[in-house]
PDB file of C-alpha atoms in Angstrom:
ATOM      1  CA  MET A   1      81.254  93.998 121.716  1.00 40.00           C
ATOM      2  CA  LYS A   2      81.612  93.126 118.080  1.00 48.00           C
ATOM      3  CA  LYS A   3      80.219  94.074 114.714  1.00 52.00           C
ATOM      4  CA  GLU A   4      77.266  92.113 113.399  1.00 52.00           C
ATOM      5  CA  ASN A   5      79.547  89.637 111.608  1.00 53.00           C
ATOM      6  CA  GLY A   6      81.461  88.970 114.838  1.00 57.00           C
ATOM      7  CA  ALA A   7      84.597  90.960 113.951  1.00 69.00           C
ATOM      8  CA  MET A   8      85.913  93.925 115.896  1.00 88.00           C
ATOM      9  CA  ARG A   9      85.392  97.372 114.411  1.00 96.00           C
ATOM     10  CA  LYS A  10      88.290  98.629 112.297  1.00 97.00           C
ATOM     11  CA  LEU A  11      89.902 102.040 112.263  1.00 98.00           C
ATOM     12  CA  ARG A  12      90.126 103.007 108.587  1.00 97.00           C
ATOM     13  CA  VAL A  13      92.176 105.998 107.427  1.00 96.00           C
ATOM     14  CA  GLN A  14      91.675 107.788 104.131  1.00 93.00           C
ATOM     15  CA  GLN A  15      94.356 110.152 102.855  1.00 92.00           C
ATOM     16  CA  TRP A  16      94.706 112.092  99.617  1.00 91.00           C
ATOM     17  CA  VAL A  17      98.357 111.715  98.585  1.00 91.00           C
ATOM     18  CA  THR A  18     100.780 112.567  95.824  1.00 92.00           C
ATOM     19  CA  VAL A  19     102.607 109.871  93.885  1.00 92.00           C
ATOM     20  CA  ASP A  20     105.684 110.565  96.058  1.00 90.00           C
ATOM     21  CA  ASN A  21     103.721 109.828  99.295  1.00 89.00           C
ATOM     22  CA  PHE A  22     102.967 113.341 100.525  1.00 90.00           C
ATOM     23  CA  ALA A  23      99.604 113.870 102.214  1.00 88.00           C
ATOM     24  CA  ALA A  24     100.134 117.579 102.787  1.00 83.00           C
ATOM     25  CA  GLU A  25     102.257 120.281 101.253  1.00 82.00           C
ATOM     26  CA  GLU A  26     104.876 122.055 103.352  1.00 80.00           C
ATOM     27  CA  ASP A  27     102.297 124.682 104.391  1.00 76.00           C
ATOM     28  CA  GLY A  28      99.758 121.936 105.201  1.00 77.00           C
ATOM     29  CA  GLY A  29      97.804 122.566 101.999  1.00 77.00           C
ATOM     30  CA  LEU A  30      96.191 120.018  99.696  1.00 75.00           C
ATOM     31  CA  GLY A  31      96.561 121.811  96.358  1.00 77.00           C
ATOM     32  CA  PHE A  32      97.236 118.493  94.618  1.00 80.00           C
ATOM     33  CA  VAL A  33      93.771 117.037  95.367  1.00 80.00           C
ATOM     34  CA  SER A  34      92.054 116.641  92.020  1.00 67.00           C
ATOM     35  CA  GLY A  35      89.000 114.477  92.569  1.00 57.00           C
ATOM     36  CA  GLU A  36      86.876 115.905  95.349  1.00 58.00           C
ATOM     37  CA  PRO A  37      83.324 114.503  95.167  1.00 58.00           C
ATOM     38  CA  PHE A  38      80.684 115.168  93.740  1.00 66.00           C
ATOM     39  CA  SER A  39      79.456 116.859  90.594  1.00 66.00           C
ATOM     40  CA  ASP A  40      77.584 115.975  87.434  1.00 68.00           C
ATOM     41  CA  THR A  41      80.906 115.060  85.827  1.00 71.00           C
ATOM     42  CA  THR A  42      82.181 112.799  88.641  1.00 76.00           C
ATOM     43  CA  GLU A  43      83.024 109.335  87.363  1.00 82.00           C
ATOM     44  CA  LYS A  44      80.509 106.789  88.681  1.00 87.00           C
ATOM     45  CA  ALA A  45      83.166 104.246  89.726  1.00 90.00           C
ATOM     46  CA  PHE A  46      85.011 106.915  91.742  1.00 89.00           C
ATOM     47  CA  GLU A  47      81.785 108.071  93.357  1.00 87.00           C
ATOM     48  CA  GLU A  48      80.839 104.475  94.207  1.00 90.00           C
ATOM     49  CA  SER A  49      84.254 103.886  95.820  1.00 91.00           C
ATOM     50  CA  LEU A  50      83.865 106.909  98.095  1.00 89.00           C
ATOM     51  CA  MET A  51      80.263 105.998  98.893  1.00 92.00           C
ATOM     52  CA  GLY A  52      81.421 102.470  99.722  1.00 93.00           C
ATOM     53  CA  LEU A  53      83.738 103.836 102.392  1.00 94.00           C
ATOM     54  CA  ILE A  54      81.155 106.149 103.931  1.00 95.00           C
ATOM     55  CA  ASP A  55      78.561 103.349 103.955  1.00 96.00           C
ATOM     56  CA  SER A  56      80.986 101.091 105.858  1.00 97.00           C
ATOM     57  CA  VAL A  57      81.456 103.518 108.783  1.00 98.00           C
ATOM     58  CA  ASP A  58      79.232 105.154 111.364  1.00 98.00           C
ATOM     59  CA  THR A  59      81.829 107.141 113.289  1.00 98.00           C
ATOM     60  CA  MET A  60      84.455 109.664 112.199  1.00 97.00           C
ATOM     61  CA  ILE A  61      87.413 111.014 114.137  1.00 97.00           C
ATOM     62  CA  LEU A  62      89.416 114.022 113.084  1.00 95.00           C
ATOM     63  CA  GLY A  63      92.154 116.188 114.504  1.00 94.00           C
ATOM     64  CA  ALA A  64      91.641 119.777 115.599  1.00 94.00           C
ATOM     65  CA  ASN A  65      93.251 121.250 112.449  1.00 90.00           C
ATOM     66  CA  THR A  66      91.151 119.137 110.085  1.00 91.00           C
ATOM     67  CA  TYR A  67      88.072 120.052 112.109  1.00 95.00           C
ATOM     68  CA  ALA A  68      88.922 123.774 111.850  1.00 92.00           C
ATOM     69  CA  GLN A  69      89.414 123.453 108.065  1.00 89.00           C
ATOM     70  CA  THR A  70      86.153 121.582 107.428  1.00 91.00           C
ATOM     71  CA  LYS A  71      83.538 122.698 109.985  1.00 94.00           C
ATOM     72  CA  ASP A  72      82.488 125.763 107.994  1.00 94.00           C
ATOM     73  CA  TYR A  73      82.102 123.881 104.704  1.00 91.00           C
ATOM     74  CA  TRP A  74      80.766 120.348 105.126  1.00 92.00           C
ATOM     75  CA  PRO A  75      77.680 121.045 107.280  1.00 94.00           C
ATOM     76  CA  TYR A  76      76.470 123.440 104.553  1.00 92.00           C
ATOM     77  CA  ALA A  77      77.702 121.549 101.454  1.00 87.00           C
ATOM     78  CA  GLU A  78      74.364 120.689  99.884  1.00 85.00           C
ATOM     79  CA  GLU A  79      76.118 120.252  96.519  1.00 82.00           C
ATOM     80  CA  GLN A  80      77.784 117.143  97.954  1.00 83.00           C
ATOM     81  CA  GLY A  81      74.413 115.380  97.872  1.00 85.00           C
ATOM     82  CA  GLU A  82      74.038 111.991  99.518  1.00 89.00           C
ATOM     83  CA  TYR A  83      77.749 111.796 100.354  1.00 89.00           C
ATOM     84  CA  GLY A  84      77.609 115.081 102.267  1.00 90.00           C
ATOM     85  CA  GLU A  85      74.396 114.081 104.024  1.00 93.00           C
ATOM     86  CA  LYS A  86      75.932 110.802 105.188  1.00 94.00           C
ATOM     87  CA  LEU A  87      79.191 112.490 106.256  1.00 94.00           C
ATOM     88  CA  ASN A  88      77.333 115.140 108.245  1.00 95.00           C
ATOM     89  CA  ASN A  89      75.235 112.532 110.052  1.00 96.00           C
ATOM     90  CA  LEU A  90      78.174 110.394 111.199  1.00 97.00           C
ATOM     91  CA  THR A  91      78.974 110.353 114.907  1.00 97.00           C
ATOM     92  CA  LYS A  92      82.056 112.574 115.171  1.00 98.00           C
ATOM     93  CA  PHE A  93      84.966 112.926 117.569  1.00 98.00           C
ATOM     94  CA  VAL A  94      87.565 115.705 117.457  1.00 98.00           C
ATOM     95  CA  ALA A  95      90.938 115.123 119.103  1.00 97.00           C
ATOM     96  CA  SER A  96      91.942 118.377 120.769  1.00 96.00           C
ATOM     97  CA  SER A  97      93.631 119.557 123.933  1.00 95.00           C
ATOM     98  CA  LYS A  98      92.244 123.098 123.490  1.00 95.00           C
ATOM     99  CA  LEU A  99      88.645 122.879 122.227  1.00 96.00           C
ATOM    100  CA  ASP A 100      85.791 122.632 124.708  1.00 95.00           C
ATOM    101  CA  ASP A 101      83.125 121.957 122.100  1.00 96.00           C
ATOM    102  CA  ALA A 102      83.003 121.168 118.385  1.00 97.00           C
ATOM    103  CA  PRO A 103      79.771 122.297 116.695  1.00 97.00           C
ATOM    104  CA  TRP A 104      78.920 120.953 113.223  1.00 97.00           C
ATOM    105  CA  GLY A 105      76.369 123.360 111.779  1.00 95.00           C
ATOM    106  CA  GLY A 106      72.807 122.146 112.257  1.00 94.00           C
ATOM    107  CA  PHE A 107      73.968 118.555 112.777  1.00 95.00           C
ATOM    108  CA  PRO A 108      74.895 116.941 116.107  1.00 94.00           C
ATOM    109  CA  ALA A 109      78.132 118.415 117.420  1.00 96.00           C
ATOM    110  CA  ALA A 110      81.317 116.360 117.534  1.00 97.00           C
ATOM    111  CA  THR A 111      82.500 115.087 120.891  1.00 97.00           C
ATOM    112  CA  VAL A 112      85.866 116.510 121.923  1.00 98.00           C
ATOM    113  CA  THR A 113      88.350 113.927 123.163  1.00 97.00           C
ATOM    114  CA  ARG A 114      91.546 114.770 125.005  1.00 97.00           C
ATOM    115  CA  ASP A 115      92.736 111.148 124.738  1.00 97.00           C
ATOM    116  CA  PRO A 116      92.069 109.854 121.213  1.00 97.00           C
ATOM    117  CA  VAL A 117      93.961 106.602 121.832  1.00 97.00           C
ATOM    118  CA  ALA A 118      91.655 105.695 124.726  1.00 97.00           C
ATOM    119  CA  THR A 119      88.607 106.863 122.743  1.00 97.00           C
ATOM    120  CA  ILE A 120      89.474 104.676 119.741  1.00 97.00           C
ATOM    121  CA  ARG A 121      90.164 101.672 121.978  1.00 97.00           C
ATOM    122  CA  GLU A 122      86.763 102.155 123.596  1.00 96.00           C
ATOM    123  CA  LEU A 123      84.986 102.630 120.248  1.00 97.00           C
ATOM    124  CA  LYS A 124      86.616  99.520 118.784  1.00 96.00           C
ATOM    125  CA  GLY A 125      85.154  97.503 121.646  1.00 94.00           C
ATOM    126  CA  GLN A 126      81.626  98.736 120.977  1.00 95.00           C
ATOM    127  CA  SER A 127      79.209  97.401 118.406  1.00 95.00           C
ATOM    128  CA  GLY A 128      78.751  99.300 115.181  1.00 96.00           C
ATOM    129  CA  LYS A 129      80.251  99.869 111.778  1.00 97.00           C
ATOM    130  CA  ASP A 130      83.911 100.772 111.238  1.00 98.00           C
ATOM    131  CA  ILE A 131      85.527 104.043 112.357  1.00 98.00           C
ATOM    132  CA  TRP A 132      86.921 106.530 109.828  1.00 97.00           C
ATOM    133  CA  LEU A 133      89.921 108.730 110.526  1.00 97.00           C
ATOM    134  CA  TRP A 134      89.562 111.660 108.149  1.00 90.00           C
ATOM    135  CA  GLY A 135      92.876 113.247 107.149  1.00 83.00           C
ATOM    136  CA  SER A 136      94.574 114.427 110.356  1.00 89.00           C
ATOM    137  CA  LEU A 137      98.157 113.256 109.766  1.00 90.00           C
ATOM    138  CA  GLU A 138      99.471 113.936 113.266  1.00 91.00           C
ATOM    139  CA  LEU A 139      96.553 112.078 114.796  1.00 95.00           C
ATOM    140  CA  MET A 140      97.011 109.238 112.291  1.00 94.00           C
ATOM    141  CA  HIS A 141     100.675 108.886 113.254  1.00 93.00           C
ATOM    142  CA  SER A 142      99.887 108.779 116.988  1.00 94.00           C
ATOM    143  CA  LEU A 143      97.154 106.187 116.427  1.00 96.00           C
ATOM    144  CA  MET A 144      99.535 104.128 114.262  1.00 94.00           C
ATOM    145  CA  ASP A 145     102.155 104.281 117.014  1.00 93.00           C
ATOM    146  CA  ALA A 146      99.495 102.931 119.398  1.00 95.00           C
ATOM    147  CA  GLY A 147      98.757 100.056 116.986  1.00 94.00           C
ATOM    148  CA  LEU A 148      95.155 101.147 116.414  1.00 96.00           C
ATOM    149  CA  VAL A 149      95.086 101.799 112.644  1.00 96.00           C
ATOM    150  CA  ASP A 150      93.817  98.777 110.706  1.00 97.00           C
ATOM    151  CA  GLU A 151      93.620 100.094 107.146  1.00 96.00           C
ATOM    152  CA  VAL A 152      95.029 102.997 105.129  1.00 96.00           C
ATOM    153  CA  ARG A 153      93.225 104.031 101.938  1.00 95.00           C
ATOM    154  CA  MET A 154      95.362 106.299  99.805  1.00 94.00           C
ATOM    155  CA  LEU A 155      93.745 108.277  96.998  1.00 93.00           C
ATOM    156  CA  VAL A 156      96.845 108.855  94.886  1.00 93.00           C
ATOM    157  CA  CYS A 157      96.683 112.029  92.794  1.00 91.00           C
ATOM    158  CA  PRO A 158      98.754 112.207  89.577  1.00 90.00           C
ATOM    159  CA  GLU A 159     101.153 114.837  90.929  1.00 89.00           C
ATOM    160  CA  THR A 160     104.397 115.039  92.874  1.00 90.00           C
ATOM    161  CA  ARG A 161     105.584 117.633  95.386  1.00 87.00           C
ATOM    162  CA  GLY A 162     109.113 116.603  96.432  1.00 87.00           C
ATOM    163  CA  LYS A 163     108.573 118.082  99.891  1.00 87.00           C
ATOM    164  CA  GLY A 164     105.787 118.043 102.435  1.00 86.00           C
ATOM    165  CA  ARG A 165     104.374 115.749 105.106  1.00 88.00           C
ATOM    166  CA  ARG A 166     104.411 112.033 104.383  1.00 89.00           C
ATOM    167  CA  VAL A 167     101.712 109.480 105.092  1.00 89.00           C
ATOM    168  CA  PHE A 168     104.258 106.996 106.439  1.00 88.00           C
ATOM    169  CA  GLU A 169     107.164 108.395 108.421  1.00 82.00           C
ATOM    170  CA  ASP A 170     108.550 105.097 109.638  1.00 82.00           C
ATOM    171  CA  ARG A 171     108.520 101.421 108.783  1.00 85.00           C
ATOM    172  CA  GLN A 172     105.155  99.714 108.353  1.00 86.00           C
ATOM    173  CA  ASN A 173     104.336  96.229 107.133  1.00 90.00           C
ATOM    174  CA  LEU A 174     101.440  96.528 104.714  1.00 94.00           C
ATOM    175  CA  LYS A 175      99.208  94.120 102.843  1.00 96.00           C
ATOM    176  CA  LEU A 176      97.632  95.402  99.630  1.00 97.00           C
ATOM    177  CA  VAL A 177      93.889  94.682  99.682  1.00 96.00           C
ATOM    178  CA  GLU A 178      92.697  96.903  96.822  1.00 96.00           C
ATOM    179  CA  ALA A 179      94.188  98.765  93.860  1.00 97.00           C
ATOM    180  CA  THR A 180      91.841 100.620  91.538  1.00 95.00           C
ATOM    181  CA  ARG A 181      92.518 103.098  88.732  1.00 95.00           C
ATOM    182  CA  PHE A 182      89.910 105.740  87.966  1.00 93.00           C
ATOM    183  CA  GLU A 183      89.397 107.700  84.758  1.00 89.00           C
ATOM    184  CA  ASN A 184      90.027 110.982  86.615  1.00 86.00           C
ATOM    185  CA  GLY A 185      93.681 109.947  87.046  1.00 88.00           C
ATOM    186  CA  ILE A 186      93.363 108.985  90.701  1.00 91.00           C
ATOM    187  CA  ALA A 187      94.424 105.558  91.910  1.00 94.00           C
ATOM    188  CA  LEU A 188      93.056 104.021  95.097  1.00 95.00           C
ATOM    189  CA  LEU A 189      95.591 101.930  97.000  1.00 96.00           C
ATOM    190  CA  CYS A 190      94.152 100.301 100.099  1.00 97.00           C
ATOM    191  CA  TYR A 191      96.455  98.582 102.594  1.00 97.00           C
ATOM    192  CA  GLU A 192      95.891  96.647 105.781  1.00 96.00           C
ATOM    193  CA  ILE A 193      98.424  97.355 108.497  1.00 94.00           C
ATOM    194  CA  GLU A 194     100.023  94.054 109.458  1.00 88.00           C
ATOM    195  CA  LYS A 195     100.413  93.809 113.220  1.00 79.00           C
TER     196      LYS A 195
END
């Protein structure tokens, strides 16, 4: 099945990164992230960019670590307004070999998948909006190796780390489809993965 416009659903990744291409510090932390949505002072253009992504998807997949780090915040994050409401109402999948269930507060629980490659292949063949891979570097790398990632959106923070875990660990052919600078110092670089 295809999306309404006849195209197949895309798997879109969004990663917060440093200028030197690290998406996580050595301990897995994200201390460099400087533009988390949303507050009264959030720049409108930045907010609109993030809302544009969430409006383009109806399904989110995340790894077990990202799930563990976010499940106790996002379902209760009323301060995140419309963005949080939309995120919490997405259909969710958690890639895990250990979890049996993945509750999400008062919202529908995520479905646990033991085989995320097969799950993404199946989802891409169904009708609907695009699929969003949220963080989850290890999962991103395995889905890239399987040729399933279509787009990588990097929110580049104005910091460097020198060490950590990189977004790209091997060679990729990329096509720049968007580059936007925001007043908060973050730059959005959006690339299609050329296959």
